[in-house]
PDB file of N, CA and C in Angstrom:
ATOM      1  N   MET F   1     157.579 151.179 -48.415  1.00  0.00           N
ATOM      2  CA  MET F   1     157.847 150.808 -47.336  1.00  0.00           C
ATOM      3  C   MET F   1     157.754 149.331 -47.437  1.00  0.00           C
ATOM      4  N   GLY F   2     158.333 147.934 -46.820  1.00  0.00           N
ATOM      5  CA  GLY F   2     158.442 147.090 -47.842  1.00  0.00           C
ATOM      6  C   GLY F   2     157.522 146.516 -46.221  1.00  0.00           C
ATOM      7  N   LYS F   3     157.560 145.110 -46.537  1.00  0.00           N
ATOM      8  CA  LYS F   3     155.806 144.422 -45.407  1.00  0.00           C
ATOM      9  C   LYS F   3     157.006 144.027 -44.291  1.00  0.00           C
ATOM     10  N   LYS F   4     156.747 143.934 -42.930  1.00  0.00           N
ATOM     11  CA  LYS F   4     156.910 143.836 -42.028  1.00  0.00           C
ATOM     12  C   LYS F   4     156.474 142.592 -41.321  1.00  0.00           C
ATOM     13  N   GLU F   5     157.665 141.627 -40.610  1.00  0.00           N
ATOM     14  CA  GLU F   5     157.572 140.413 -39.955  1.00  0.00           C
ATOM     15  C   GLU F   5     157.093 140.702 -38.960  1.00  0.00           C
ATOM     16  N   PHE F   6     156.057 139.687 -37.957  1.00  0.00           N
ATOM     17  CA  PHE F   6     156.252 139.647 -36.346  1.00  0.00           C
ATOM     18  C   PHE F   6     155.809 137.926 -36.365  1.00  0.00           C
ATOM     19  N   THR F   7     156.230 137.971 -35.203  1.00  0.00           N
ATOM     20  CA  THR F   7     156.397 136.327 -34.852  1.00  0.00           C
ATOM     21  C   THR F   7     154.606 136.308 -34.057  1.00  0.00           C
ATOM     22  N   VAL F   8     154.770 135.111 -34.121  1.00  0.00           N
ATOM     23  CA  VAL F   8     152.825 134.976 -33.787  1.00  0.00           C
ATOM     24  C   VAL F   8     153.675 133.778 -32.317  1.00  0.00           C
ATOM     25  N   ILE F   9     152.355 134.183 -30.956  1.00  0.00           N
ATOM     26  CA  ILE F   9     152.946 132.592 -30.373  1.00  0.00           C
ATOM     27  C   ILE F   9     151.265 132.231 -30.154  1.00  0.00           C
ATOM     28  N   ILE F  10     150.918 130.671 -31.175  1.00  0.00           N
ATOM     29  CA  ILE F  10     150.196 130.259 -30.928  1.00  0.00           C
ATOM     30  C   ILE F  10     149.271 129.132 -29.822  1.00  0.00           C
ATOM     31  N   GLU F  11     148.419 129.449 -28.661  1.00  0.00           N
ATOM     32  CA  GLU F  11     147.777 128.244 -28.286  1.00  0.00           C
ATOM     33  C   GLU F  11     146.694 128.085 -28.483  1.00  0.00           C
ATOM     34  N   GLN F  12     145.465 126.826 -27.247  1.00  0.00           N
ATOM     35  CA  GLN F  12     144.861 126.305 -27.991  1.00  0.00           C
ATOM     36  C   GLN F  12     144.166 126.360 -26.951  1.00  0.00           C
ATOM     37  N   ASP F  13     142.768 126.766 -26.378  1.00  0.00           N
ATOM     38  CA  ASP F  13     142.259 126.684 -25.446  1.00  0.00           C
ATOM     39  C   ASP F  13     141.958 125.286 -24.888  1.00  0.00           C
ATOM     40  N   GLU F  14     141.255 125.685 -23.878  1.00  0.00           N
ATOM     41  CA  GLU F  14     140.689 123.938 -23.281  1.00  0.00           C
ATOM     42  C   GLU F  14     138.971 123.454 -24.167  1.00  0.00           C
ATOM     43  N   LYS F  15     138.587 124.575 -24.810  1.00  0.00           N
ATOM     44  CA  LYS F  15     137.484 124.577 -25.538  1.00  0.00           C
ATOM     45  C   LYS F  15     137.655 124.836 -27.512  1.00  0.00           C
ATOM     46  N   GLY F  16     138.454 125.041 -27.097  1.00  0.00           N
ATOM     47  CA  GLY F  16     139.798 124.402 -28.535  1.00  0.00           C
ATOM     48  C   GLY F  16     139.531 125.571 -29.079  1.00  0.00           C
ATOM     49  N   TYR F  17     139.755 126.734 -28.505  1.00  0.00           N
ATOM     50  CA  TYR F  17     140.113 127.822 -29.390  1.00  0.00           C
ATOM     51  C   TYR F  17     141.261 128.813 -29.764  1.00  0.00           C
ATOM     52  N   PHE F  18     142.213 128.870 -30.991  1.00  0.00           N
ATOM     53  CA  PHE F  18     143.138 129.058 -30.926  1.00  0.00           C
ATOM     54  C   PHE F  18     143.511 131.163 -30.812  1.00  0.00           C
ATOM     55  N   ILE F  19     144.274 130.554 -29.658  1.00  0.00           N
ATOM     56  CA  ILE F  19     144.551 132.527 -29.110  1.00  0.00           C
ATOM     57  C   ILE F  19     146.314 132.128 -30.448  1.00  0.00           C
ATOM     58  N   GLY F  20     146.274 133.729 -30.554  1.00  0.00           N
ATOM     59  CA  GLY F  20     147.298 134.146 -30.728  1.00  0.00           C
ATOM     60  C   GLY F  20     148.097 135.414 -30.103  1.00  0.00           C
ATOM     61  N   GLU F  21     149.470 135.432 -30.489  1.00  0.00           N
ATOM     62  CA  GLU F  21     149.534 136.972 -29.230  1.00  0.00           C
ATOM     63  C   GLU F  21     150.804 137.081 -30.953  1.00  0.00           C
ATOM     64  N   VAL F  22     151.165 139.741 -30.579  1.00  0.00           N
ATOM     65  CA  VAL F  22     152.156 138.802 -31.304  1.00  0.00           C
ATOM     66  C   VAL F  22     153.089 139.198 -29.872  1.00  0.00           C
ATOM     67  N   PRO F  23     154.190 139.144 -29.975  1.00  0.00           N
ATOM     68  CA  PRO F  23     154.968 139.435 -28.224  1.00  0.00           C
ATOM     69  C   PRO F  23     155.445 141.230 -28.251  1.00  0.00           C
ATOM     70  N   GLU F  24     156.254 141.480 -30.000  1.00  0.00           N
ATOM     71  CA  GLU F  24     156.435 142.703 -30.693  1.00  0.00           C
ATOM     72  C   GLU F  24     155.412 144.345 -30.079  1.00  0.00           C
ATOM     73  N   LEU F  25     154.509 143.686 -30.164  1.00  0.00           N
ATOM     74  CA  LEU F  25     153.593 144.904 -30.299  1.00  0.00           C
ATOM     75  C   LEU F  25     152.513 144.417 -28.769  1.00  0.00           C
ATOM     76  N   PRO F  26     152.702 144.852 -27.680  1.00  0.00           N
ATOM     77  CA  PRO F  26     152.023 144.388 -26.601  1.00  0.00           C
ATOM     78  C   PRO F  26     150.450 144.234 -26.135  1.00  0.00           C
ATOM     79  N   GLY F  27     150.034 143.674 -26.507  1.00  0.00           N
ATOM     80  CA  GLY F  27     148.437 143.852 -26.283  1.00  0.00           C
ATOM     81  C   GLY F  27     148.190 143.566 -27.471  1.00  0.00           C
ATOM     82  N   CYS F  28     148.677 142.897 -28.118  1.00  0.00           N
ATOM     83  CA  CYS F  28     148.413 142.334 -30.109  1.00  0.00           C
ATOM     84  C   CYS F  28     147.575 140.819 -29.413  1.00  0.00           C
ATOM     85  N   HIS F  29     146.508 140.958 -29.569  1.00  0.00           N
ATOM     86  CA  HIS F  29     146.431 139.071 -29.514  1.00  0.00           C
ATOM     87  C   HIS F  29     144.435 139.108 -29.615  1.00  0.00           C
ATOM     88  N   THR F  30     144.274 137.964 -30.877  1.00  0.00           N
ATOM     89  CA  THR F  30     143.235 137.542 -31.027  1.00  0.00           C
ATOM     90  C   THR F  30     142.817 136.289 -30.984  1.00  0.00           C
ATOM     91  N   GLN F  31     141.392 135.379 -31.347  1.00  0.00           N
ATOM     92  CA  GLN F  31     141.494 134.573 -31.630  1.00  0.00           C
ATOM     93  C   GLN F  31     140.736 134.285 -32.355  1.00  0.00           C
ATOM     94  N   ALA F  32     140.285 132.839 -32.688  1.00  0.00           N
ATOM     95  CA  ALA F  32     139.281 132.534 -33.011  1.00  0.00           C
ATOM     96  C   ALA F  32     139.293 130.466 -33.286  1.00  0.00           C
ATOM     97  N   LYS F  33     138.169 129.594 -34.243  1.00  0.00           N
ATOM     98  CA  LYS F  33     137.852 128.589 -33.969  1.00  0.00           C
ATOM     99  C   LYS F  33     138.829 127.707 -35.319  1.00  0.00           C
ATOM    100  N   SER F  34     139.760 128.123 -35.317  1.00  0.00           N
ATOM    101  CA  SER F  34     139.821 127.515 -36.327  1.00  0.00           C
ATOM    102  C   SER F  34     141.550 127.990 -36.750  1.00  0.00           C
ATOM    103  N   LEU F  35     142.611 127.934 -37.694  1.00  0.00           N
ATOM    104  CA  LEU F  35     144.514 128.619 -38.006  1.00  0.00           C
ATOM    105  C   LEU F  35     143.781 129.026 -38.996  1.00  0.00           C
ATOM    106  N   ASP F  36     143.525 129.280 -40.552  1.00  0.00           N
ATOM    107  CA  ASP F  36     142.647 129.699 -41.246  1.00  0.00           C
ATOM    108  C   ASP F  36     143.319 131.811 -40.515  1.00  0.00           C
ATOM    109  N   ILE F  37     141.407 131.192 -39.723  1.00  0.00           N
ATOM    110  CA  ILE F  37     140.501 131.993 -39.159  1.00  0.00           C
ATOM    111  C   ILE F  37     141.582 133.088 -38.493  1.00  0.00           C
ATOM    112  N   LEU F  38     142.209 132.709 -37.787  1.00  0.00           N
ATOM    113  CA  LEU F  38     143.008 133.314 -37.336  1.00  0.00           C
ATOM    114  C   LEU F  38     144.462 134.317 -37.509  1.00  0.00           C
ATOM    115  N   MET F  39     144.246 133.444 -38.577  1.00  0.00           N
ATOM    116  CA  MET F  39     145.124 133.870 -38.829  1.00  0.00           C
ATOM    117  C   MET F  39     145.191 135.600 -40.027  1.00  0.00           C
ATOM    118  N   GLU F  40     143.639 135.656 -40.241  1.00  0.00           N
ATOM    119  CA  GLU F  40     142.610 137.033 -40.997  1.00  0.00           C
ATOM    120  C   GLU F  40     143.101 137.692 -39.634  1.00  0.00           C
ATOM    121  N   ARG F  41     142.179 137.723 -38.653  1.00  0.00           N
ATOM    122  CA  ARG F  41     142.165 137.560 -37.657  1.00  0.00           C
ATOM    123  C   ARG F  41     144.220 138.651 -36.729  1.00  0.00           C
ATOM    124  N   VAL F  42     144.643 138.139 -37.150  1.00  0.00           N
ATOM    125  CA  VAL F  42     145.588 138.687 -36.457  1.00  0.00           C
ATOM    126  C   VAL F  42     146.383 139.288 -37.152  1.00  0.00           C
ATOM    127  N   ARG F  43     146.239 139.688 -38.585  1.00  0.00           N
ATOM    128  CA  ARG F  43     147.437 139.940 -39.117  1.00  0.00           C
ATOM    129  C   ARG F  43     145.907 141.979 -39.525  1.00  0.00           C
ATOM    130  N   ALA F  44     144.259 141.286 -38.984  1.00  0.00           N
ATOM    131  CA  ALA F  44     143.999 142.061 -38.991  1.00  0.00           C
ATOM    132  C   ALA F  44     144.918 143.369 -37.706  1.00  0.00           C
ATOM    133  N   ALA F  45     144.567 142.485 -36.017  1.00  0.00           N
ATOM    134  CA  ALA F  45     145.482 143.237 -35.166  1.00  0.00           C
ATOM    135  C   ALA F  45     146.351 143.571 -34.936  1.00  0.00           C
ATOM    136  N   ILE F  46     147.203 143.447 -36.329  1.00  0.00           N
ATOM    137  CA  ILE F  46     148.398 144.014 -36.411  1.00  0.00           C
ATOM    138  C   ILE F  46     148.343 145.161 -36.705  1.00  0.00           C
ATOM    139  N   ALA F  47     147.318 144.736 -37.897  1.00  0.00           N
ATOM    140  CA  ALA F  47     147.326 146.358 -38.379  1.00  0.00           C
ATOM    141  C   ALA F  47     146.399 147.638 -37.674  1.00  0.00           C
ATOM    142  N   LEU F  48     146.072 147.495 -36.430  1.00  0.00           N
ATOM    143  CA  LEU F  48     145.029 148.036 -35.639  1.00  0.00           C
ATOM    144  C   LEU F  48     145.505 148.531 -34.242  1.00  0.00           C
ATOM    145  N   CYS F  49     147.199 147.938 -33.887  1.00  0.00           N
ATOM    146  CA  CYS F  49     147.971 147.574 -32.962  1.00  0.00           C
ATOM    147  C   CYS F  49     149.010 148.624 -34.205  1.00  0.00           C
ATOM    148  N   LEU F  50     149.661 148.397 -34.654  1.00  0.00           N
ATOM    149  CA  LEU F  50     150.026 149.745 -35.838  1.00  0.00           C
ATOM    150  C   LEU F  50     149.824 151.252 -36.123  1.00  0.00           C
ATOM    151  N   GLU F  51     148.432 151.143 -36.750  1.00  0.00           N
ATOM    152  CA  GLU F  51     147.732 152.299 -36.601  1.00  0.00           C
ATOM    153  C   GLU F  51     148.206 152.517 -35.719  1.00  0.00           C
ATOM    154  N   SER F  52     147.449 152.219 -33.774  1.00  0.00           N
ATOM    155  CA  SER F  52     147.256 152.869 -33.140  1.00  0.00           C
ATOM    156  C   SER F  52     148.134 153.557 -32.462  1.00  0.00           C
ATOM    157  N   ARG F  53     149.905 152.663 -33.029  1.00  0.00           N
ATOM    158  CA  ARG F  53     151.077 153.409 -32.181  1.00  0.00           C
ATOM    159  C   ARG F  53     151.909 154.193 -33.165  1.00  0.00           C
ATOM    160  N   GLN F  54     150.682 154.654 -34.896  1.00  0.00           N
ATOM    161  CA  GLN F  54     150.932 155.737 -35.222  1.00  0.00           C
ATOM    162  C   GLN F  54     152.671 155.458 -35.587  1.00  0.00           C
ATOM    163  N   LYS F  55     152.455 153.544 -36.166  1.00  0.00           N
ATOM    164  CA  LYS F  55     153.052 153.068 -36.974  1.00  0.00           C
ATOM    165  C   LYS F  55     155.119 153.355 -37.028  1.00  0.00           C
ATOM    166  N   LYS F  56     154.711 153.421 -35.329  1.00  0.00           N
ATOM    167  CA  LYS F  56     156.211 153.881 -35.173  1.00  0.00           C
ATOM    168  C   LYS F  56     156.694 151.175 -35.014  1.00  0.00           C
ATOM    169  N   THR F  57     158.506 151.627 -35.343  1.00  0.00           N
ATOM    170  CA  THR F  57     158.285 149.691 -35.716  1.00  0.00           C
ATOM    171  C   THR F  57     158.802 149.908 -33.729  1.00  0.00           C
ATOM    172  N   PRO F  58     158.000 149.223 -33.365  1.00  0.00           N
ATOM    173  CA  PRO F  58     158.799 148.302 -32.494  1.00  0.00           C
ATOM    174  C   PRO F  58     159.813 148.442 -31.931  1.00  0.00           C
ATOM    175  N   LYS F  59     161.066 148.517 -30.397  1.00  0.00           N
ATOM    176  CA  LYS F  59     161.834 148.501 -29.729  1.00  0.00           C
ATOM    177  C   LYS F  59     162.229 147.132 -29.536  1.00  0.00           C
ATOM    178  N   THR F  60     161.307 146.181 -29.223  1.00  0.00           N
ATOM    179  CA  THR F  60     161.310 145.344 -29.086  1.00  0.00           C
ATOM    180  C   THR F  60     161.995 143.662 -30.121  1.00  0.00           C
ATOM    181  N   HIS F  61     162.005 142.603 -29.829  1.00  0.00           N
ATOM    182  CA  HIS F  61     162.839 141.933 -30.697  1.00  0.00           C
ATOM    183  C   HIS F  61     162.440 140.435 -29.837  1.00  0.00           C
ATOM    184  N   LEU F  62     162.218 139.592 -30.154  1.00  0.00           N
ATOM    185  CA  LEU F  62     161.299 137.867 -30.100  1.00  0.00           C
ATOM    186  C   LEU F  62     162.472 137.636 -29.402  1.00  0.00           C
ATOM    187  N   VAL F  63     164.003 137.053 -28.564  1.00  0.00           N
ATOM    188  CA  VAL F  63     163.914 136.516 -28.070  1.00  0.00           C
ATOM    189  C   VAL F  63     164.621 135.259 -28.273  1.00  0.00           C
ATOM    190  N   GLY F  64     163.293 134.816 -27.307  1.00  0.00           N
ATOM    191  CA  GLY F  64     162.908 133.272 -27.384  1.00  0.00           C
ATOM    192  C   GLY F  64     161.562 132.886 -26.395  1.00  0.00           C
ATOM    193  N   VAL F  65     161.579 131.810 -26.585  1.00  0.00           N
ATOM    194  CA  VAL F  65     160.071 131.445 -25.802  1.00  0.00           C
ATOM    195  C   VAL F  65     160.648 129.917 -24.974  1.00  0.00           C
ATOM    196  N   GLN F  66     159.448 130.660 -24.233  1.00  0.00           N
ATOM    197  CA  GLN F  66     160.999 128.749 -23.299  1.00  0.00           C
ATOM    198  C   GLN F  66     159.192 128.613 -22.532  1.00  0.00           C
ATOM    199  N   ARG F  67     159.556 127.017 -21.941  1.00  0.00           N
ATOM    200  CA  ARG F  67     158.881 127.364 -21.177  1.00  0.00           C
ATOM    201  C   ARG F  67     159.676 126.154 -19.692  1.00  0.00           C
ATOM    202  N   ILE F  68     158.885 127.204 -18.965  1.00  0.00           N
ATOM    203  CA  ILE F  68     158.967 126.379 -17.089  1.00  0.00           C
ATOM    204  C   ILE F  68     157.984 125.528 -16.508  1.00  0.00           C
ATOM    205  N   ALA F  69     158.791 124.985 -15.536  1.00  0.00           N
ATOM    206  CA  ALA F  69     157.788 124.265 -14.977  1.00  0.00           C
ATOM    207  C   ALA F  69     158.463 124.630 -13.635  1.00  0.00           C
ATOM    208  N   VAL F  70     157.398 124.554 -12.317  1.00  0.00           N
ATOM    209  CA  VAL F  70     157.682 125.161 -10.745  1.00  0.00           C
ATOM    210  C   VAL F  70     156.311 124.576  -9.675  1.00  0.00           C
TER     211      VAL F  70
END
């Protein structure tokens, strides 16, 4: 079985923490003070999310990310 690729949306909060979210896996997110640690934690979070879903393939795919002003 080959590796699966996932999109990670990364934001930074007002305290400097990086927040990573995986849109293909609802509820799959984590945070860290550095990008290197964040990516390690994102990999672990993805593994846990996939394990909890009994390794089913996500049925959604990312179409895009947009910003909107209201």
